[in-house]
PDB file of C-alpha atoms in Angstrom:
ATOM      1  CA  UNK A1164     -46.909  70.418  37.074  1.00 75.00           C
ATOM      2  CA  UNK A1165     -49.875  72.701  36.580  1.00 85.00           C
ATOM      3  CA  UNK A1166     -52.832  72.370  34.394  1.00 90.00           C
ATOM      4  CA  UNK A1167     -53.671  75.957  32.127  1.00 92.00           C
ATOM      5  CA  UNK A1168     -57.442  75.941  31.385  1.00 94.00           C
ATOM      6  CA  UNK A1169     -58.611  78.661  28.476  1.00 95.00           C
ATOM      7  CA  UNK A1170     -61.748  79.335  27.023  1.00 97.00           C
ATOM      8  CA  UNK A1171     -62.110  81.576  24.163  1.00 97.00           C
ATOM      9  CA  UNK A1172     -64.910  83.896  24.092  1.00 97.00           C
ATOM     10  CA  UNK A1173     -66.096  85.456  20.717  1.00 97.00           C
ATOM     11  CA  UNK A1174     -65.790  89.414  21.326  1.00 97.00           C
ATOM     12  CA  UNK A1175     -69.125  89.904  19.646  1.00 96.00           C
ATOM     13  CA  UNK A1176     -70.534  88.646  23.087  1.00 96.00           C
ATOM     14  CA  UNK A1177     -69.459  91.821  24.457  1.00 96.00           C
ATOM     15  CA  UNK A1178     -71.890  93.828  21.952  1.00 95.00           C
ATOM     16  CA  UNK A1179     -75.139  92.132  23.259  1.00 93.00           C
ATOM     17  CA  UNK A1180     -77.488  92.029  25.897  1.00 92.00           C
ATOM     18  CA  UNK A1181     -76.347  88.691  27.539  1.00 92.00           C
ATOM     19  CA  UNK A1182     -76.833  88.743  31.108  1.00 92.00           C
ATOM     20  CA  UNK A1183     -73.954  86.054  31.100  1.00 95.00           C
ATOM     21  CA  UNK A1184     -71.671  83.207  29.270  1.00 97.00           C
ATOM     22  CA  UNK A1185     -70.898  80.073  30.384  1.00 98.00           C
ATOM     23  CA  UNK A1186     -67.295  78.179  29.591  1.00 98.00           C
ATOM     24  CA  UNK A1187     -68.183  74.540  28.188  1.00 97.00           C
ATOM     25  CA  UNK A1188     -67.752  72.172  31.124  1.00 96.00           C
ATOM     26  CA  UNK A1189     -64.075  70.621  32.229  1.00 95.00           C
ATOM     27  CA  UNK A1190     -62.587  68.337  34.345  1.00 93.00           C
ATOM     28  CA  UNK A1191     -59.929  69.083  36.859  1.00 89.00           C
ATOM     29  CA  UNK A1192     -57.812  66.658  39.023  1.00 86.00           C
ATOM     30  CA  UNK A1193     -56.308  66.953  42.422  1.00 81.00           C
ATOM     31  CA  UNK A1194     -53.731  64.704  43.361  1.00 78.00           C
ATOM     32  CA  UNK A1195     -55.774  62.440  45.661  1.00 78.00           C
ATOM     33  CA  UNK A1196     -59.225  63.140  44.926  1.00 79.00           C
ATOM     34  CA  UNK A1197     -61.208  62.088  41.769  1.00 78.00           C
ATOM     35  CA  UNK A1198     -61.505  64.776  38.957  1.00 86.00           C
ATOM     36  CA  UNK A1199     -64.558  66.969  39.030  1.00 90.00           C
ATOM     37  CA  UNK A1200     -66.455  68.889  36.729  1.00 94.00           C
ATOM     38  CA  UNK A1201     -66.184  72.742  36.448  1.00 96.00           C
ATOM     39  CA  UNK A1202     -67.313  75.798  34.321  1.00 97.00           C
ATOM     40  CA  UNK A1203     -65.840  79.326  34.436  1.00 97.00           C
ATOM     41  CA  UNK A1204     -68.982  81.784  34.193  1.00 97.00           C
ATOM     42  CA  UNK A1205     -68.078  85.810  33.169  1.00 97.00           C
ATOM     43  CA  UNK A1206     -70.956  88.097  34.223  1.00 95.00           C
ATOM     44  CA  UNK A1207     -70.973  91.862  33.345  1.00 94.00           C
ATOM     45  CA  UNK A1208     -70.078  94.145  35.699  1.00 90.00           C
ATOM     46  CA  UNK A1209     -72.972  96.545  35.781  1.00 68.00           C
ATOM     47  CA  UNK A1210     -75.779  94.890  38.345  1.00 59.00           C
ATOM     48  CA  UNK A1211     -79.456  97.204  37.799  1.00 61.00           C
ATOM     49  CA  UNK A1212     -82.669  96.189  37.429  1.00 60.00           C
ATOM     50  CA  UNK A1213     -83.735  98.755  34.714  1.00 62.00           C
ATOM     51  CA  UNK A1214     -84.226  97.095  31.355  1.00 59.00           C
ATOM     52  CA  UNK A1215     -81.464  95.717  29.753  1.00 56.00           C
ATOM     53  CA  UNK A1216     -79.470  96.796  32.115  1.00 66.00           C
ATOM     54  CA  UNK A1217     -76.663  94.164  33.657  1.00 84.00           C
ATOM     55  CA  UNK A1218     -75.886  93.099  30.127  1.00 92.00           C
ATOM     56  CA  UNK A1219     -72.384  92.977  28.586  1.00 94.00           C
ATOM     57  CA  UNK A1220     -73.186  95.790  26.493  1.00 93.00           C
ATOM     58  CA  UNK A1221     -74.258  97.989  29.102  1.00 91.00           C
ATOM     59  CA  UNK A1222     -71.367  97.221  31.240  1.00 93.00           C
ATOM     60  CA  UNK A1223     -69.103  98.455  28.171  1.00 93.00           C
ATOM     61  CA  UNK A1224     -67.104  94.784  27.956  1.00 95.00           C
ATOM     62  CA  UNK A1225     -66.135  94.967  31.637  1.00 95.00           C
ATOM     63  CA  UNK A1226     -66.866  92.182  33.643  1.00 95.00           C
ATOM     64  CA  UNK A1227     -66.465  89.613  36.591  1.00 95.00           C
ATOM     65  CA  UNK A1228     -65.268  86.129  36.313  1.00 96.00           C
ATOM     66  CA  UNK A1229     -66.412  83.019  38.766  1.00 96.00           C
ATOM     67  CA  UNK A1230     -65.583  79.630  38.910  1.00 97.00           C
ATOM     68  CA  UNK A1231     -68.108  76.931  39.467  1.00 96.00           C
ATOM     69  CA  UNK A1232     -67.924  73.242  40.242  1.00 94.00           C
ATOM     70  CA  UNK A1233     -71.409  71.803  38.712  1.00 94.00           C
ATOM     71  CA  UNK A1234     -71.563  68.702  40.729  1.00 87.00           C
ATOM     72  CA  UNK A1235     -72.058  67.279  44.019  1.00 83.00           C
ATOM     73  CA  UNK A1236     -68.724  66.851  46.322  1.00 79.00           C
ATOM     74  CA  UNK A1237     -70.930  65.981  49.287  1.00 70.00           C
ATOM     75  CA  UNK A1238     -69.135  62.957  50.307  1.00 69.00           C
ATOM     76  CA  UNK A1239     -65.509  64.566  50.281  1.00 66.00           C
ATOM     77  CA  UNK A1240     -64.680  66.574  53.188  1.00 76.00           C
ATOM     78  CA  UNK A1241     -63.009  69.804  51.270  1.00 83.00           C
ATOM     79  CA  UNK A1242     -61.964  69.963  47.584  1.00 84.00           C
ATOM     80  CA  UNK A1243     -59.884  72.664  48.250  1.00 88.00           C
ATOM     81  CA  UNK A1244     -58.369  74.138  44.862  1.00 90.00           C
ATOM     82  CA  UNK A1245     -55.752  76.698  44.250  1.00 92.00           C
ATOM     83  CA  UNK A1246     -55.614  78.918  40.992  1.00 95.00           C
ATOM     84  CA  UNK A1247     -54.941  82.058  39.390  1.00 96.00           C
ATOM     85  CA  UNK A1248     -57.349  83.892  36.480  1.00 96.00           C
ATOM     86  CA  UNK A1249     -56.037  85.730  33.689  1.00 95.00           C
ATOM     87  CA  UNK A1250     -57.842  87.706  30.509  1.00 97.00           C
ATOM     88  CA  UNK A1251     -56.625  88.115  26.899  1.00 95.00           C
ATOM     89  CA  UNK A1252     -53.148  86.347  25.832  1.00 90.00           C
ATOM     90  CA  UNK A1253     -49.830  88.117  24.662  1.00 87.00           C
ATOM     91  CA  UNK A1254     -50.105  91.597  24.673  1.00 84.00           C
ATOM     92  CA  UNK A1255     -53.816  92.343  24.860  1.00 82.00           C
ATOM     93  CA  UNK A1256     -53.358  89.733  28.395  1.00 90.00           C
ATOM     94  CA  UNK A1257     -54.055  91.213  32.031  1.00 90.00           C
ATOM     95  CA  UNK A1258     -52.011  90.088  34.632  1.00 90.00           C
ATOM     96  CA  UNK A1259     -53.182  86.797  36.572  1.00 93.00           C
ATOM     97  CA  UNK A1260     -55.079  87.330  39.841  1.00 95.00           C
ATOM     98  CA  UNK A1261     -54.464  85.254  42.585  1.00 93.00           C
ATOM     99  CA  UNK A1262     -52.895  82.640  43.117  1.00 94.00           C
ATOM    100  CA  UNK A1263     -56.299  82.089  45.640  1.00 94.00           C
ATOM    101  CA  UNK A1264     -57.697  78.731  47.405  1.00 94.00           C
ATOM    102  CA  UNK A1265     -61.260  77.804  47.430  1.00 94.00           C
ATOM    103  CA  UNK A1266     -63.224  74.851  49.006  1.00 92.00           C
ATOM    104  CA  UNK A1267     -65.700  73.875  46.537  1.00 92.00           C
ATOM    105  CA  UNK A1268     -67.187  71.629  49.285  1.00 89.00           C
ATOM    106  CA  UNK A1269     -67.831  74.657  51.460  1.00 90.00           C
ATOM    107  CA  UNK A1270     -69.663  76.673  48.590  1.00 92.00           C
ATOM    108  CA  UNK A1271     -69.596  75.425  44.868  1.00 93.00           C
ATOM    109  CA  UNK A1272     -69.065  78.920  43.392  1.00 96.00           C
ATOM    110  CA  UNK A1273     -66.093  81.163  43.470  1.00 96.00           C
ATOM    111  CA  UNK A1274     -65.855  84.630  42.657  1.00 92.00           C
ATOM    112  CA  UNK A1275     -63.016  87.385  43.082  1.00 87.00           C
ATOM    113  CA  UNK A1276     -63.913  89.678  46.130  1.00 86.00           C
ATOM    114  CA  UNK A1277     -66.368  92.770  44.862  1.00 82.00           C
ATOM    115  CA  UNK A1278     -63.577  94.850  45.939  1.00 87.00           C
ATOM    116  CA  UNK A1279     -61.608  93.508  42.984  1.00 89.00           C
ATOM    117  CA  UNK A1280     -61.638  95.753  39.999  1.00 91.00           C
ATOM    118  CA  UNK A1281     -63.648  94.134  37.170  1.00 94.00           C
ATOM    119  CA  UNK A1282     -61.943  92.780  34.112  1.00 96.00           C
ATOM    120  CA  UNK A1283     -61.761  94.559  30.908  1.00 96.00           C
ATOM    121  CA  UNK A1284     -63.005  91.920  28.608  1.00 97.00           C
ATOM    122  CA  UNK A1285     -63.032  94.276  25.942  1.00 96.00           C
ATOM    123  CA  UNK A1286     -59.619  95.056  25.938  1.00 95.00           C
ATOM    124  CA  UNK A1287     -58.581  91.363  25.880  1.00 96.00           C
ATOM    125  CA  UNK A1288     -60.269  90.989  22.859  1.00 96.00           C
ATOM    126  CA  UNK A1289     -57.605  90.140  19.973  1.00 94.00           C
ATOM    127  CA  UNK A1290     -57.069  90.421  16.102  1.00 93.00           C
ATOM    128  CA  UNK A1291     -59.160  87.137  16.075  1.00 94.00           C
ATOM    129  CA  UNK A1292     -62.281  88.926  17.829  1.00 96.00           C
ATOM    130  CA  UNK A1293     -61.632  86.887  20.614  1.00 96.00           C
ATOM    131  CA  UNK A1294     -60.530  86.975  24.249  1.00 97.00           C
ATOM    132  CA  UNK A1295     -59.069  84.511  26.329  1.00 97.00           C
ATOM    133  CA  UNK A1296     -60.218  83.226  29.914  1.00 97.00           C
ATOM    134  CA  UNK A1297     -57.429  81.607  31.878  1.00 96.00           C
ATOM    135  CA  UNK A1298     -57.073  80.038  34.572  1.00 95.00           C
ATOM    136  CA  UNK A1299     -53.781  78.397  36.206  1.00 94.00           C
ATOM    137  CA  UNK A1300     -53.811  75.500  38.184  1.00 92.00           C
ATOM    138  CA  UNK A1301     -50.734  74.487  40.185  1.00 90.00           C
ATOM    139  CA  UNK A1302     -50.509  71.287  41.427  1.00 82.00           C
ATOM    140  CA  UNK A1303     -53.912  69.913  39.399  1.00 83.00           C
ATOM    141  CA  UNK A1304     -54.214  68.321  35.878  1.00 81.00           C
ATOM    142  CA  UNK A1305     -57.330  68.400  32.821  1.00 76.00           C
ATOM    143  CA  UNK A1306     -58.773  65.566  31.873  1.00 70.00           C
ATOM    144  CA  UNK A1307     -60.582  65.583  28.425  1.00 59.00           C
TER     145      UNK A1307
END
């Protein structure tokens, strides 16, 4: 099996000066381990320092996506998870990315190499003004 997490953003996000938005929190499951708690987290693209600068806005709706596990896995020796990430469903979608594996033990954040081209959250954005944040889990399950 494989668990499909998706968060829908409203596409009026895209017009302001948020510096970021944060995916309500969710639990994933590895066979043998106990479910943890993680959050997707989509930053603009643009990085500056100048006022309002590095806000969705600025970046024109393009954007970078990470994946963060918000609590402590000290005591396990790797939570390694493997996944894919995907914008905007149907025909507005972009392809996944990935599959990739990260070891939330090693370092509780992941984000796609800078060398990756940066989403087009704008573009995901559907009749609904929203877009669609997915990400594919092989192997895993959600637990509500």
């Amino acid at each position: 099996g494989a668990c499909l997490v998706e968060w829908l953003v409203k596409g009026q996000r895209l017009k302001g000066m948020d510096k970021q938005a944060v995916s309500p929190v969710f639990k994933i499951a590895l066979p043998g381990h106990a479910a943890a708690l993680f959050k997707i987290i989509i930053t603009p693209a643009a990085r500056s320092d100048s006022r309002g600068a590095g806000s969705f806005k600025q970046a024109k709706g393009k954007g970078r996506i990470s994946l963060k596990c918000t609590e402590e896995l000290g005591e396990k020796s790797e939570f390694a998870v493997t996944f894919s990430i995907g914008v905007g469903e149907g025909a507005s979608a972009e392809p996944l990315r990935g599959p990739v594996v990260h070891d939330f033990v090693q370092k509780s954040c992941f984000e796609l190499s800078p060398q990756e081209p940066s989403w087009n959250f704008t573009g995901a954005v559907d009749s609904r003004e929203v877009f669609a944040v997915r990400l594919l889990l092989p192997g895993a399950t959600s637990e509500e």
